[in-house]
């Protein structure tokens, strides 16, 4: 492979997707593979779908959480999917929708943030990152029309404003900044309600993590496509916090203890 | 009609090499040396923002001396090549040797085919999974590649600096001592470089996926003291 070296006029700058286009690789082609099939045909392909993810702000950062279940129709196709992933040091993405294209989009997004940071010598602003992700979601629109919808949540710690911020997206790339919390996926009605009821502006990290864990419990309880904590296999939701020190994922022992407390509370009601 | 006059290829190459060498000799030098947990890179650089040492990929760093705009072009091309390869295949497939080869091809082509050679010398360093895997490639303005094992010096006065390193470098230094050895080698016996003119970076096995890190501020001050 020759080194990518460009004349000033057609230099793609620090944009990795543009670099892919410039060397003849189409970043959208990985998402737009649906090629004229109907929604029914796509559903019968049995493409795994990912479900419930939430994010909420707390005093000093954001919590992101997602269950681990992927479904194809009425079947559970995967029990340990990671829908909440780190994007870079101070941000993360949670995905709901067709799992394959969503994972590919996240991979490209992670690389774009790192590529920009290395080429420019400084990382994008948090808002710049949200805009970049919105461009990628919009690029997926043709595939979304075929049923391969990808609607991520983006959250992170804004180092300039010194606060946690979060966004959700629609299939056209529409980008909406939420004030306090957001939920997406099939169990979002239940998860969102739990957070809405339990939320307050002065939650600390610990309380926010508990609220996120509780919201996923209730979503799993009422929505068949959302997986609950699986103590038998030792699979717990992915829960992570992002603050000034960066991304930190909670370990399974911690989550096991939190869910044991939730289960006890539920048993007593 | 004017007569095209003949210049022997030897003379042409010699002129270009002299031109490039002069440009590089004007610049400040830079050293890279292995330490217990990776590779330390130390440069004399008066600028706080225009970096000579930077990250290319997870385990790979780039350092350049000579004309800033020229080695910066090479740096960006390296980041692009590495990111493209890692995206198309796997992160594990990106390595310093093939990157150094690409740089050599590019510099060689420019040296023979362009009007003006690049006035740069660059260093591509890769930290291995263990110390046996550490690698350094020194690439000259004409595309010559030299692989170095324990330490390397590039830029003005590099020969003298390399000799000093040969005397002072020992295996399994810690990071602070490695930086000290590097600074002493660049400075020589009768000169002291102010801390503000030192740019230092590490490629450390302990840094997680992205091994590259800058050593500055309090950490650098502590290392020098």
PDB file of N, CA and C in Angstrom, chain A residues 1-6 11-14 16 19-20 23 25 30 88 104 107-108 111 114-121, chain B residues 55-58 73-81 83-89 91 99 102-103 106 110 118 209-210:
ATOM      1  N   UNK A   1       0.865  -1.205   0.000  1.00  0.00           N
ATOM      2  CA  UNK A   1       0.000   0.000   0.000  1.00  0.00           C
ATOM      3  C   UNK A   1       0.893   1.244   0.000  1.00  0.00           C
ATOM      4  N   UNK A   2       0.653   2.133  -0.979  1.00  0.00           N
ATOM      5  CA  UNK A   2       1.431   3.369  -1.028  1.00  0.00           C
ATOM      6  C   UNK A   2       0.998   4.290   0.093  1.00  0.00           C
ATOM      7  N   UNK A   3       1.915   5.136   0.528  1.00  0.00           N
ATOM      8  CA  UNK A   3       1.552   6.078   1.586  1.00  0.00           C
ATOM      9  C   UNK A   3       0.555   7.103   1.082  1.00  0.00           C
ATOM     10  N   UNK A   4      -0.494   7.380   1.850  1.00  0.00           N
ATOM     11  CA  UNK A   4      -1.461   8.376   1.402  1.00  0.00           C
ATOM     12  C   UNK A   4      -0.900   9.787   1.548  1.00  0.00           C
ATOM     13  N   UNK A   5      -0.575  10.382   0.433  1.00  0.00           N
ATOM     14  CA  UNK A   5       0.078  11.688   0.404  1.00  0.00           C
ATOM     15  C   UNK A   5      -0.696  12.522  -0.593  1.00  0.00           C
ATOM     16  N   UNK A   6      -1.213  13.677  -0.183  1.00  0.00           N
ATOM     17  CA  UNK A   6      -2.128  14.403  -1.053  1.00  0.00           C
ATOM     18  C   UNK A   6      -1.641  15.813  -1.339  1.00  0.00           C
ATOM     19  N   UNK A  11      -6.565  17.366  -0.061  1.00  0.00           N
ATOM     20  CA  UNK A  11      -6.189  16.732   1.198  1.00  0.00           C
ATOM     21  C   UNK A  11      -7.432  16.557   2.070  1.00  0.00           C
ATOM     22  N   UNK A  12      -7.714  15.333   2.542  1.00  0.00           N
ATOM     23  CA  UNK A  12      -8.915  15.138   3.352  1.00  0.00           C
ATOM     24  C   UNK A  12      -8.788  15.650   4.777  1.00  0.00           C
ATOM     25  N   UNK A  13      -7.659  16.228   5.147  1.00  0.00           N
ATOM     26  CA  UNK A  13      -7.516  16.752   6.508  1.00  0.00           C
ATOM     27  C   UNK A  13      -7.531  15.651   7.540  1.00  0.00           C
ATOM     28  N   UNK A  14      -8.139  15.946   8.698  1.00  0.00           N
ATOM     29  CA  UNK A  14      -8.106  14.986   9.794  1.00  0.00           C
ATOM     30  C   UNK A  14      -9.353  14.111   9.820  1.00  0.00           C
ATOM     31  N   UNK A  16     -11.279  10.929   8.985  1.00  0.00           N
ATOM     32  CA  UNK A  16     -10.990   9.566   8.541  1.00  0.00           C
ATOM     33  C   UNK A  16     -11.986   9.041   7.508  1.00  0.00           C
ATOM     34  N   UNK A  19     -11.004  10.349   4.329  1.00  0.00           N
ATOM     35  CA  UNK A  19      -9.794   9.671   3.850  1.00  0.00           C
ATOM     36  C   UNK A  19     -10.170   8.346   3.182  1.00  0.00           C
ATOM     37  N   UNK A  20     -11.125   7.614   3.782  1.00  0.00           N
ATOM     38  CA  UNK A  20     -11.569   6.347   3.189  1.00  0.00           C
ATOM     39  C   UNK A  20     -12.139   6.589   1.791  1.00  0.00           C
ATOM     40  N   UNK A  23      -9.389   7.358  -0.793  1.00  0.00           N
ATOM     41  CA  UNK A  23      -8.581   6.228  -1.284  1.00  0.00           C
ATOM     42  C   UNK A  23      -9.468   5.149  -1.903  1.00  0.00           C
ATOM     43  N   UNK A  25     -12.362   3.738  -0.704  1.00  0.00           N
ATOM     44  CA  UNK A  25     -13.151   2.857   0.155  1.00  0.00           C
ATOM     45  C   UNK A  25     -14.345   3.669   0.632  1.00  0.00           C
ATOM     46  N   UNK A  30     -20.380  -0.129   4.091  1.00  0.00           N
ATOM     47  CA  UNK A  30     -20.525  -1.161   5.109  1.00  0.00           C
ATOM     48  C   UNK A  30     -21.913  -1.111   5.741  1.00  0.00           C
ATOM     49  N   UNK A  88     -13.774   7.456  23.211  1.00  0.00           N
ATOM     50  CA  UNK A  88     -12.396   7.873  23.476  1.00  0.00           C
ATOM     51  C   UNK A  88     -12.294   8.127  24.974  1.00  0.00           C
ATOM     52  N   UNK A 104     -20.215  -1.574  13.420  1.00  0.00           N
ATOM     53  CA  UNK A 104     -19.299  -1.065  12.407  1.00  0.00           C
ATOM     54  C   UNK A 104     -19.212   0.460  12.497  1.00  0.00           C
ATOM     55  N   UNK A 107     -17.070   1.410  15.408  1.00  0.00           N
ATOM     56  CA  UNK A 107     -15.653   1.179  15.102  1.00  0.00           C
ATOM     57  C   UNK A 107     -15.084   2.341  14.273  1.00  0.00           C
ATOM     58  N   UNK A 108     -15.852   2.764  13.295  1.00  0.00           N
ATOM     59  CA  UNK A 108     -15.416   3.886  12.453  1.00  0.00           C
ATOM     60  C   UNK A 108     -15.362   5.180  13.264  1.00  0.00           C
ATOM     61  N   UNK A 111     -12.359   5.301  15.538  1.00  0.00           N
ATOM     62  CA  UNK A 111     -11.148   5.562  14.763  1.00  0.00           C
ATOM     63  C   UNK A 111     -11.093   7.019  14.321  1.00  0.00           C
ATOM     64  N   UNK A 114      -9.834   9.148  17.154  1.00  0.00           N
ATOM     65  CA  UNK A 114      -8.401   8.943  17.389  1.00  0.00           C
ATOM     66  C   UNK A 114      -7.574   9.538  16.240  1.00  0.00           C
ATOM     67  N   UNK A 115      -8.062   9.348  15.019  1.00  0.00           N
ATOM     68  CA  UNK A 115      -7.358   9.855  13.840  1.00  0.00           C
ATOM     69  C   UNK A 115      -7.248  11.381  13.906  1.00  0.00           C
ATOM     70  N   UNK A 116      -8.359  12.011  14.214  1.00  0.00           N
ATOM     71  CA  UNK A 116      -8.366  13.475  14.338  1.00  0.00           C
ATOM     72  C   UNK A 116      -7.371  13.920  15.402  1.00  0.00           C
ATOM     73  N   UNK A 117      -7.423  13.246  16.538  1.00  0.00           N
ATOM     74  CA  UNK A 117      -6.554  13.621  17.654  1.00  0.00           C
ATOM     75  C   UNK A 117      -5.076  13.503  17.274  1.00  0.00           C
ATOM     76  N   UNK A 118      -4.739  12.449  16.549  1.00  0.00           N
ATOM     77  CA  UNK A 118      -3.339  12.249  16.190  1.00  0.00           C
ATOM     78  C   UNK A 118      -2.885  13.232  15.124  1.00  0.00           C
ATOM     79  N   UNK A 119      -3.722  13.444  14.108  1.00  0.00           N
ATOM     80  CA  UNK A 119      -3.330  14.348  13.021  1.00  0.00           C
ATOM     81  C   UNK A 119      -3.256  15.790  13.524  1.00  0.00           C
ATOM     82  N   UNK A 120      -4.268  16.206  14.285  1.00  0.00           N
ATOM     83  CA  UNK A 120      -4.338  17.598  14.713  1.00  0.00           C
ATOM     84  C   UNK A 120      -3.528  17.880  15.975  1.00  0.00           C
ATOM     85  N   UNK A 121      -3.221  16.841  16.730  1.00  0.00           N
ATOM     86  CA  UNK A 121      -2.499  17.043  17.975  1.00  0.00           C
ATOM     87  C   UNK A 121      -3.385  17.502  19.119  1.00  0.00           C
TER      88      UNK A 121
ATOM     89  N   UNK B  55       2.667  10.725  18.197  1.00  0.00           N
ATOM     90  CA  UNK B  55       2.109   9.382  18.146  1.00  0.00           C
ATOM     91  C   UNK B  55       1.687   9.048  16.724  1.00  0.00           C
ATOM     92  N   UNK B  56       2.016   7.831  16.288  1.00  0.00           N
ATOM     93  CA  UNK B  56       1.522   7.371  14.995  1.00  0.00           C
ATOM     94  C   UNK B  56       0.406   6.354  15.205  1.00  0.00           C
ATOM     95  N   UNK B  57       0.661   5.390  16.055  1.00  0.00           N
ATOM     96  CA  UNK B  57      -0.319   4.318  16.269  1.00  0.00           C
ATOM     97  C   UNK B  57      -0.122   3.748  17.662  1.00  0.00           C
ATOM     98  N   UNK B  58      -0.862   2.690  17.973  1.00  0.00           N
ATOM     99  CA  UNK B  58      -0.874   2.150  19.337  1.00  0.00           C
ATOM    100  C   UNK B  58       0.515   2.008  19.949  1.00  0.00           C
ATOM    101  N   UNK B  73       4.489  16.720   7.238  1.00  0.00           N
ATOM    102  CA  UNK B  73       3.774  16.054   6.141  1.00  0.00           C
ATOM    103  C   UNK B  73       3.961  14.545   6.240  1.00  0.00           C
ATOM    104  N   UNK B  74       5.197  14.144   6.524  1.00  0.00           N
ATOM    105  CA  UNK B  74       5.494  12.717   6.640  1.00  0.00           C
ATOM    106  C   UNK B  74       4.762  12.102   7.832  1.00  0.00           C
ATOM    107  N   UNK B  75       4.711  12.850   8.938  1.00  0.00           N
ATOM    108  CA  UNK B  75       4.014  12.362  10.134  1.00  0.00           C
ATOM    109  C   UNK B  75       2.544  12.082   9.827  1.00  0.00           C
ATOM    110  N   UNK B  76       1.887  13.059   9.169  1.00  0.00           N
ATOM    111  CA  UNK B  76       0.463  12.889   8.869  1.00  0.00           C
ATOM    112  C   UNK B  76       0.253  11.708   7.925  1.00  0.00           C
ATOM    113  N   UNK B  77       1.133  11.584   6.923  1.00  0.00           N
ATOM    114  CA  UNK B  77       1.017  10.452   5.997  1.00  0.00           C
ATOM    115  C   UNK B  77       1.159   9.134   6.754  1.00  0.00           C
ATOM    116  N   UNK B  78       2.023   9.112   7.759  1.00  0.00           N
ATOM    117  CA  UNK B  78       2.216   7.906   8.563  1.00  0.00           C
ATOM    118  C   UNK B  78       0.989   7.561   9.380  1.00  0.00           C
ATOM    119  N   UNK B  79       0.383   8.580  10.005  1.00  0.00           N
ATOM    120  CA  UNK B  79      -0.842   8.347  10.784  1.00  0.00           C
ATOM    121  C   UNK B  79      -1.926   7.782   9.870  1.00  0.00           C
ATOM    122  N   UNK B  80      -2.041   8.376   8.688  1.00  0.00           N
ATOM    123  CA  UNK B  80      -3.064   7.913   7.747  1.00  0.00           C
ATOM    124  C   UNK B  80      -2.815   6.484   7.311  1.00  0.00           C
ATOM    125  N   UNK B  81      -1.572   6.189   6.946  1.00  0.00           N
ATOM    126  CA  UNK B  81      -1.259   4.837   6.480  1.00  0.00           C
ATOM    127  C   UNK B  81      -1.565   3.822   7.569  1.00  0.00           C
ATOM    128  N   UNK B  83      -3.607   4.148  10.268  1.00  0.00           N
ATOM    129  CA  UNK B  83      -5.032   4.048  10.577  1.00  0.00           C
ATOM    130  C   UNK B  83      -5.787   3.290   9.483  1.00  0.00           C
ATOM    131  N   UNK B  84      -5.425   3.546   8.224  1.00  0.00           N
ATOM    132  CA  UNK B  84      -6.078   2.825   7.124  1.00  0.00           C
ATOM    133  C   UNK B  84      -5.834   1.330   7.222  1.00  0.00           C
ATOM    134  N   UNK B  85      -4.574   0.984   7.473  1.00  0.00           N
ATOM    135  CA  UNK B  85      -4.228  -0.437   7.534  1.00  0.00           C
ATOM    136  C   UNK B  85      -4.932  -1.116   8.708  1.00  0.00           C
ATOM    137  N   UNK B  86      -4.935  -0.449   9.847  1.00  0.00           N
ATOM    138  CA  UNK B  86      -5.589  -1.010  11.020  1.00  0.00           C
ATOM    139  C   UNK B  86      -7.087  -1.165  10.839  1.00  0.00           C
ATOM    140  N   UNK B  87      -7.699  -0.229  10.085  1.00  0.00           N
ATOM    141  CA  UNK B  87      -9.137  -0.294   9.848  1.00  0.00           C
ATOM    142  C   UNK B  87      -9.477  -1.408   8.861  1.00  0.00           C
ATOM    143  N   UNK B  88      -8.658  -1.514   7.795  1.00  0.00           N
ATOM    144  CA  UNK B  88      -8.942  -2.513   6.760  1.00  0.00           C
ATOM    145  C   UNK B  88      -8.677  -3.923   7.239  1.00  0.00           C
ATOM    146  N   UNK B  89      -7.586  -4.122   7.985  1.00  0.00           N
ATOM    147  CA  UNK B  89      -7.230  -5.459   8.456  1.00  0.00           C
ATOM    148  C   UNK B  89      -7.456  -5.533   9.957  1.00  0.00           C
ATOM    149  N   UNK B  91      -5.748  -4.106  14.027  1.00  0.00           N
ATOM    150  CA  UNK B  91      -4.756  -3.238  14.685  1.00  0.00           C
ATOM    151  C   UNK B  91      -3.419  -3.948  14.822  1.00  0.00           C
ATOM    152  N   UNK B  99       5.963   0.414   8.005  1.00  0.00           N
ATOM    153  CA  UNK B  99       5.839   1.877   7.945  1.00  0.00           C
ATOM    154  C   UNK B  99       7.171   2.501   7.535  1.00  0.00           C
ATOM    155  N   UNK B 102       7.676   2.124   3.891  1.00  0.00           N
ATOM    156  CA  UNK B 102       6.909   3.085   3.100  1.00  0.00           C
ATOM    157  C   UNK B 102       7.586   4.452   3.100  1.00  0.00           C
ATOM    158  N   UNK B 103       8.071   4.847   4.283  1.00  0.00           N
ATOM    159  CA  UNK B 103       8.777   6.127   4.373  1.00  0.00           C
ATOM    160  C   UNK B 103      10.021   6.112   3.487  1.00  0.00           C
ATOM    161  N   UNK B 106       9.125   6.545  -0.097  1.00  0.00           N
ATOM    162  CA  UNK B 106       8.696   7.895  -0.383  1.00  0.00           C
ATOM    163  C   UNK B 106       9.884   8.853  -0.453  1.00  0.00           C
ATOM    164  N   UNK B 110      11.409  10.886  -3.712  1.00  0.00           N
ATOM    165  CA  UNK B 110      11.528  12.350  -3.735  1.00  0.00           C
ATOM    166  C   UNK B 110      12.983  12.745  -3.971  1.00  0.00           C
ATOM    167  N   UNK B 118      13.970  16.186   0.419  1.00  0.00           N
ATOM    168  CA  UNK B 118      13.436  16.641   1.699  1.00  0.00           C
ATOM    169  C   UNK B 118      14.582  16.826   2.678  1.00  0.00           C
ATOM    170  N   UNK B 209      -3.475   0.399  25.619  1.00  0.00           N
ATOM    171  CA  UNK B 209      -3.427   0.197  24.165  1.00  0.00           C
ATOM    172  C   UNK B 209      -2.557   1.248  23.489  1.00  0.00           C
ATOM    173  N   UNK B 210      -2.789   2.515  23.829  1.00  0.00           N
ATOM    174  CA  UNK B 210      -1.982   3.571  23.205  1.00  0.00           C
ATOM    175  C   UNK B 210      -0.767   3.830  24.089  1.00  0.00           C
TER     176      UNK B 210
END
